[in-house]
Amino acid sequence: MDLIKTSESDCYCYNQNSQMEWKYIWSTVQVKITSSGLLSMVYITERHNCQYPETILSFIKCVIHNFWTPKESNEVTIIINPYGKTVCFSVKPVRKTFIYKISVTRNIVDFKLFLVFVAGVFLFFYAKALSRSPIFYYSSGTVLGVLMTLVFVLLLVKRFIPKYSTFWALMVGCWFASVYVLCQLMEDLKWLWYEKRTYILGYVLAVGFLSFAVCYKHGPLVDERSINLLTWTLQLLSLLLIYCGVTVPQFSYAVMILILCSRSLYYPLKAFGYMTWKMKKRFTSEKLVVKYLTEDEYREQADAATARALEELRGACRRPDFPSWLAVSRLQAPKRFAAFVLGGSHLSPEEMRLHDEQYGLGGAFLEEQLFTLRTDSLSAH
C-alpha cells in the first residue's frame, strides 16, 4: 500500500524488486512517517543484528547503523534502495492516542544520486589535474578543516606521532568520529541554523581561516610522491562515489571496470586514430592551394632562379667530359663565352643599357603601359 494510517505499533517491510529495469538506475523509494505526536522507529532486519556478523565490514556497518538510529521525532524519512535487500522496521508511537501516517513514493530519477555518480566520473578523470592545482589544494584543505576538524588536526600533528600504526589507528577513529558528528549535525541542521546561526558562522569563519592559513604556510604539493598519493586517493574516492551513486550494483561495477580499463586503452585508441588519419590522408586527394605572387616576390624568385641556372651552366661547362671545341666552333663570340665560364657576367654593358632604356624607369615599355591604362579609364568615363 502507498498510504497507511494507524495508531498501533506494527512492523513494516519493503520487498525488493527481483526484476531489474535499467530505467530505474538512479531511482529510490522514499518512506515518510509523520505523526502529530512523537514516535520512534527501530530496524528489525537481520542485517542490522550485531550478534552474529558475517564479516568485519558488516560489523562496522551494524555499529554505525546503531549509532545512527533515528531518535523520537514527529517525522521520519527513510530512503530505500529498490534493488537492495528487504528492509523491515517497526514504528512505535509514544502514546497510542496519536495516529501516524506512512506514505511511500518512488523517485524515478533521484538527482542527488545522479549528481554523485557524475561527480565520481568527473573526479576520476581529473584527479591528476586536481592534485596539481593550487586552487583545489587550498579549497579542499579549508573544507576539510571546517567539516572534519579532527582529521585536519591529526594531519598537522602527524610528525609528533612516533609509529605509523598508531597514526593510522587514530586516523580511522577520527574519520568515523567526524562522519558521525557531521551526520548528527545534518539531522538538526535547520534547528541549528535558526537557533545557533551566529555560533555556526563564527566557527566556520574561524576554522576556515585557520585551515587556509595552515595550507598557505605549507604551500601546494611539490613532491611527486605526495601528488601521486593524492591522485590515487581521489580516484579511490571517485570509485566510491560511482558505487554510491547508482542503485543497481551491476551497473556500477560495469562502469568502474570501463573506467579502469580506459587508462590502458588510451594508447591503443591513440594509435588507431593515427593510423586512420594516415589512411584517410593517403586515399583522399588534397586540394591545391593557389597563392598569387606579388611583383617583388616574382622579381626575387626570377633573379634567384636565373642565378642558380647560370651557376649550373658554368659547372656543366667546366666538367672534363664537356665538348669544349665543339661548343667554341658553334659560337659567334668564343671569348665572351670563356669569360662567362670563368665567372664573368652573361650580359654585356651594351645589352644592359638597351634593357634599361626599354624596360627601366622612363622607358618606352613603361610609358606605353601607363598611356594605355589612362586611355582606357577616360574612355570608360
C-alpha positions as semicolon CSV with decimal commas, in nm:
position;residue;x (nm);y (nm);z (nm)
1;M;0,000;0,000;0,000
2;D;0,113;0,358;-0,071
3;L;-0,060;0,511;0,232
4;I;-0,119;0,369;0,580
5;K;-0,288;0,541;0,875
6;T;-0,290;0,373;1,217
7;S;-0,211;0,429;1,582
8;E;-0,091;0,076;1,664
9;S;0,271;-0,035;1,687
10;D;0,338;-0,254;1,387
11;C;0,610;-0,396;1,165
12;Y;0,652;-0,297;0,801
13;C;0,871;-0,448;0,531
14;Y;0,960;-0,332;0,184
15;N;1,010;-0,628;-0,052
16;Q;1,278;-0,554;-0,308
17;N;1,221;-0,588;-0,681
18;S;1,368;-0,909;-0,817
19;Q;1,349;-0,796;-1,180
20;M;1,590;-0,518;-1,269
21;E;1,497;-0,241;-1,511
22;W;1,768;-0,016;-1,646
23;K;1,544;0,290;-1,645
24;Y;1,548;0,274;-1,263
25;I;1,925;0,301;-1,232
26;W;1,902;0,620;-1,027
27;S;1,560;0,559;-0,869
28;T;1,490;0,544;-0,494
29;V;1,192;0,470;-0,273
30;Q;1,110;0,724;-0,004
31;V;0,914;0,615;0,301
32;K;0,787;0,906;0,509
33;I;0,639;0,858;0,856
34;T;0,457;1,157;1,005
35;S;0,258;1,200;1,325
36;S;0,120;1,475;1,542
37;G;0,299;1,320;1,838
38;L;0,640;1,166;1,898
39;L;0,721;0,826;1,756
40;S;1,027;0,602;1,734
41;M;1,140;0,368;1,457
42;V;1,351;0,056;1,501
43;Y;1,508;-0,155;1,226
44;I;1,445;-0,526;1,275
45;T;1,609;-0,666;0,963
46;E;1,867;-0,941;1,020
47;R;2,145;-0,741;0,860
48;H;2,120;-0,494;1,149
49;N;2,172;-0,769;1,406
50;C;2,519;-0,728;1,558
51;Q;2,528;-1,057;1,748
52;Y;2,640;-1,279;1,458
53;P;2,818;-1,061;1,198
54;E;2,949;-1,243;0,890
55;T;3,245;-1,014;0,822
56;I;3,428;-0,725;0,985
57;L;3,273;-0,487;0,732
58;S;2,922;-0,599;0,823
59;F;3,003;-0,549;1,192
60;I;3,127;-0,194;1,124
61;K;2,808;-0,121;0,925
62;C;2,599;-0,257;1,209
63;V;2,775;-0,043;1,469
64;I;2,739;0,268;1,254
65;H;2,372;0,194;1,198
66;N;2,310;0,153;1,571
67;F;2,478;0,489;1,632
68;W;2,254;0,647;1,371
69;T;1,928;0,501;1,495
70;P;1,661;0,769;1,446
71;K;1,552;0,946;1,761
72;E;1,198;1,010;1,871
73;S;1,052;1,263;1,630
74;N;0,731;1,376;1,464
75;E;0,863;1,299;1,117
76;V;1,098;1,027;0,997
77;T;1,212;0,975;0,636
78;I;1,373;0,656;0,507
79;I;1,545;0,627;0,166
80;I;1,539;0,267;0,040
81;N;1,730;0,114;-0,248
82;P;1,471;-0,068;-0,463
83;Y;1,725;-0,336;-0,563
84;G;1,886;-0,400;-0,226
85;K;1,787;-0,639;0,048
86;T;1,447;-0,645;0,216
87;V;1,413;-0,367;0,472
88;C;1,191;-0,418;0,779
89;F;1,123;-0,170;1,056
90;S;0,876;-0,120;1,337
91;V;0,703;0,204;1,429
92;K;0,619;0,268;1,794
93;P;0,423;0,580;1,886
94;V;0,499;0,712;2,231
95;R;0,126;0,740;2,301
96;K;-0,129;0,520;2,131
97;T;-0,370;0,808;2,102
98;F;-0,161;0,958;1,825
99;I;-0,225;0,849;1,467
100;Y;0,077;0,823;1,240
101;K;0,079;0,810;0,864
102;I;0,317;0,615;0,637
103;S;0,344;0,727;0,274
104;V;0,556;0,562;0,005
105;T;0,674;0,746;-0,307
106;R;0,908;0,634;-0,584
107;N;1,153;0,877;-0,744
108;I;1,226;0,764;-1,100
109;V;1,544;0,974;-1,104
110;D;1,694;1,081;-0,776
111;F;1,901;1,383;-0,877
112;K;2,116;1,353;-0,567
113;L;2,229;1,005;-0,674
114;F;2,279;1,122;-1,032
115;L;2,495;1,416;-0,923
116;V;2,701;1,185;-0,700
117;F;2,756;0,949;-0,996
118;V;2,857;1,233;-1,232
119;A;3,088;1,378;-0,966
120;G;3,257;1,038;-0,928
121;V;3,320;1,005;-1,304
122;F;3,448;1,363;-1,327
123;L;3,674;1,320;-1,024
124;F;3,834;1,003;-1,163
125;F;3,939;1,156;-1,495
126;Y;4,050;1,490;-1,347
127;A;4,215;1,355;-1,032
128;K;4,566;1,410;-1,167
129;A;4,495;1,768;-1,275
130;L;4,323;1,850;-0,945
131;S;4,618;1,709;-0,748
132;R;4,848;1,966;-0,910
133;S;4,604;2,258;-0,882
134;P;4,683;2,511;-0,606
135;I;4,318;2,627;-0,603
136;F;4,196;2,273;-0,533
137;Y;4,463;2,230;-0,266
138;Y;4,363;2,541;-0,072
139;S;3,987;2,492;-0,112
140;S;3,990;2,123;-0,018
141;G;4,217;2,194;0,280
142;T;3,982;2,465;0,403
143;V;3,672;2,246;0,360
144;L;3,847;1,955;0,533
145;G;3,937;2,178;0,825
146;V;3,577;2,302;0,861
147;L;3,389;1,973;0,815
148;M;3,640;1,731;0,967
149;T;3,839;1,924;1,220
150;L;3,969;1,613;1,398
151;V;4,118;1,471;1,077
152;F;4,276;1,807;0,991
153;V;4,432;1,840;1,338
154;L;4,564;1,484;1,321
155;L;4,734;1,559;0,989
156;L;4,901;1,863;1,147
157;V;5,045;1,664;1,440
158;K;5,148;1,369;1,224
159;R;5,521;1,437;1,272
160;F;5,483;1,408;1,651
161;I;5,331;1,056;1,634
162;P;5,620;0,804;1,650
163;K;5,455;0,498;1,493
164;Y;5,265;0,475;1,168
165;S;5,035;0,209;1,311
166;T;4,926;0,447;1,585
167;F;4,874;0,724;1,333
168;W;4,652;0,513;1,107
169;A;4,452;0,384;1,402
170;L;4,390;0,741;1,511
171;M;4,311;0,841;1,153
172;V;4,039;0,574;1,123
173;G;3,894;0,679;1,457
174;C;3,897;1,047;1,362
175;W;3,729;0,974;1,030
176;F;3,448;0,774;1,192
177;A;3,405;1,035;1,466
178;S;3,398;1,321;1,215
179;V;3,146;1,147;0,987
180;Y;2,926;1,059;1,285
181;V;2,929;1,416;1,419
182;L;2,866;1,557;1,071
183;C;2,567;1,328;1,010
184;Q;2,421;1,406;1,351
185;L;2,452;1,777;1,280
186;M;2,292;1,736;0,938
187;E;1,979;1,590;1,100
188;D;1,942;1,900;1,317
189;L;2,072;2,146;1,059
190;K;1,750;2,350;1,036
191;W;1,724;2,386;1,413
192;L;2,092;2,477;1,444
193;W;2,069;2,735;1,165
194;Y;1,772;2,913;1,320
195;E;1,884;2,889;1,683
196;K;2,267;2,893;1,665
197;R;2,333;3,080;1,341
198;T;2,585;3,320;1,495
199;Y;2,791;3,041;1,652
200;I;2,790;2,837;1,330
201;L;2,908;3,131;1,118
202;G;3,176;3,218;1,375
203;Y;3,302;2,859;1,384
204;V;3,309;2,830;1,004
205;L;3,494;3,161;0,960
206;A;3,747;3,096;1,238
207;V;3,826;2,735;1,149
208;G;3,818;2,809;0,775
209;F;4,064;3,097;0,810
210;L;4,293;2,889;1,033
211;S;4,282;2,596;0,788
212;F;4,360;2,824;0,494
213;A;4,649;2,980;0,686
214;V;4,798;2,639;0,764
215;C;4,762;2,527;0,400
216;Y;4,917;2,855;0,281
217;K;5,209;2,808;0,519
218;H;5,290;2,460;0,387
219;G;5,220;2,557;0,026
220;P;5,085;2,336;-0,257
221;L;5,219;1,986;-0,309
222;V;5,551;1,973;-0,495
223;D;5,681;1,624;-0,422
224;E;5,577;1,377;-0,694
225;R;5,520;1,105;-0,435
226;S;5,270;1,321;-0,245
227;I;5,097;1,424;-0,567
228;N;5,063;1,061;-0,679
229;L;4,930;0,963;-0,335
230;L;4,666;1,238;-0,353
231;T;4,576;1,133;-0,709
232;W;4,522;0,771;-0,604
233;T;4,317;0,884;-0,303
234;L;4,092;1,097;-0,524
235;Q;4,047;0,811;-0,771
236;L;3,950;0,571;-0,491
237;L;3,706;0,831;-0,363
238;S;3,565;0,866;-0,716
239;L;3,504;0,489;-0,739
240;L;3,322;0,504;-0,405
241;L;3,106;0,790;-0,534
242;I;3,023;0,593;-0,851
243;Y;2,923;0,291;-0,641
244;C;2,707;0,502;-0,407
245;G;2,550;0,700;-0,692
246;V;2,378;0,402;-0,857
247;T;2,105;0,179;-0,715
248;V;2,187;-0,115;-0,945
249;P;2,519;-0,268;-0,829
250;Q;2,582;-0,446;-1,161
251;F;2,571;-0,115;-1,347
252;S;2,817;0,048;-1,104
253;Y;3,057;-0,249;-1,139
254;A;3,042;-0,225;-1,519
255;V;3,109;0,150;-1,513
256;M;3,404;0,108;-1,274
257;I;3,555;-0,165;-1,494
258;L;3,518;0,052;-1,806
259;I;3,675;0,349;-1,631
260;L;3,968;0,145;-1,503
261;C;4,022;-0,008;-1,847
262;S;4,003;0,331;-2,018
263;R;4,354;0,412;-1,895
264;S;4,502;0,105;-2,060
265;L;4,300;0,163;-2,379
266;Y;4,431;0,519;-2,420
267;Y;4,742;0,430;-2,621
268;P;4,576;0,168;-2,850
269;L;4,297;0,417;-2,930
270;K;4,554;0,688;-2,998
271;A;4,748;0,457;-3,234
272;F;4,424;0,358;-3,410
273;G;4,332;0,724;-3,456
274;Y;4,676;0,800;-3,600
275;M;4,652;0,509;-3,849
276;T;4,303;0,619;-3,951
277;W;4,429;0,971;-4,012
278;K;4,721;0,844;-4,225
279;M;4,496;0,618;-4,435
280;K;4,245;0,896;-4,485
281;K;4,523;1,132;-4,588
282;R;4,659;0,878;-4,838
283;F;4,327;0,795;-5,009
284;T;4,186;1,147;-5,020
285;S;4,325;1,396;-5,267
286;E;4,438;1,721;-5,114
287;K;4,310;2,043;-5,263
288;L;4,579;2,253;-5,421
289;V;4,624;2,591;-5,259
290;V;4,698;2,859;-5,517
291;K;4,892;3,161;-5,396
292;Y;4,948;3,460;-5,622
293;L;5,288;3,630;-5,616
294;T;5,341;3,999;-5,579
295;E;5,563;4,194;-5,818
296;D;5,853;4,197;-5,569
297;E;5,822;3,825;-5,496
298;Y;5,816;3,749;-5,868
299;R;6,136;3,952;-5,930
300;E;6,314;3,791;-5,631
301;Q;6,228;3,439;-5,742
302;A;6,319;3,518;-6,104
303;D;6,660;3,658;-6,004
304;A;6,729;3,359;-5,773
305;A;6,626;3,104;-6,039
306;T;6,834;3,279;-6,307
307;A;7,144;3,294;-6,086
308;R;7,105;2,927;-5,993
309;A;7,063;2,820;-6,358
310;L;7,367;3,022;-6,471
311;E;7,580;2,866;-6,198
312;E;7,469;2,518;-6,302
313;L;7,560;2,605;-6,663
314;R;7,909;2,718;-6,558
315;G;7,955;2,393;-6,363
316;A;7,848;2,185;-6,663
317;C;8,090;2,368;-6,894
318;R;8,380;2,312;-6,656
319;R;8,341;1,934;-6,645
320;P;8,618;1,730;-6,822
321;D;8,368;1,549;-7,045
322;F;8,224;1,875;-7,181
323;P;8,286;1,906;-7,565
324;S;8,452;2,248;-7,545
325;W;8,593;2,254;-7,900
326;L;8,256;2,163;-8,048
327;A;8,085;2,441;-7,849
328;V;8,352;2,701;-7,940
329;S;8,320;2,617;-8,308
330;R;7,947;2,699;-8,300
331;L;7,970;3,025;-8,101
332;Q;7,989;3,372;-8,255
333;A;8,184;3,520;-7,955
334;P;8,410;3,249;-7,803
335;K;8,597;3,499;-7,583
336;R;8,277;3,621;-7,421
337;F;8,174;3,258;-7,353
338;A;8,514;3,185;-7,195
339;A;8,479;3,494;-6,972
340;F;8,131;3,372;-6,865
341;V;8,263;3,024;-6,777
342;L;8,542;3,181;-6,569
343;G;8,288;3,381;-6,362
344;G;8,206;3,685;-6,571
345;S;7,860;3,828;-6,642
346;H;7,642;3,673;-6,910
347;L;7,530;4,021;-7,026
348;S;7,741;4,285;-7,199
349;P;7,726;4,654;-7,098
350;E;7,552;4,737;-7,426
351;E;7,276;4,481;-7,361
352;M;7,222;4,613;-7,007
353;R;7,194;4,973;-7,140
354;L;6,937;4,873;-7,402
355;H;6,733;4,682;-7,138
356;D;6,722;4,986;-6,907
357;E;6,612;5,213;-7,195
358;Q;6,333;4,975;-7,289
359;Y;6,206;4,845;-6,950
360;G;6,356;5,078;-6,686
361;L;6,206;5,394;-6,530
362;G;6,115;5,630;-6,815
363;G;6,148;5,351;-7,070
364;A;5,930;5,300;-7,374
365;F;5,756;4,990;-7,236
366;L;5,651;5,160;-6,910
367;E;5,527;5,474;-7,090
368;E;5,323;5,259;-7,329
369;Q;5,159;5,073;-7,040
370;L;5,072;5,390;-6,847
371;F;4,934;5,558;-7,158
372;T;4,717;5,258;-7,238
373;L;4,572;5,245;-6,884
374;R;4,494;5,618;-6,884
375;T;4,321;5,596;-7,222
376;D;4,106;5,302;-7,109
377;S;3,994;5,486;-6,794
378;L;3,898;5,800;-6,989
379;S;3,700;5,601;-7,244
380;A;3,512;5,423;-6,962
381;H;3,409;5,758;-6,810
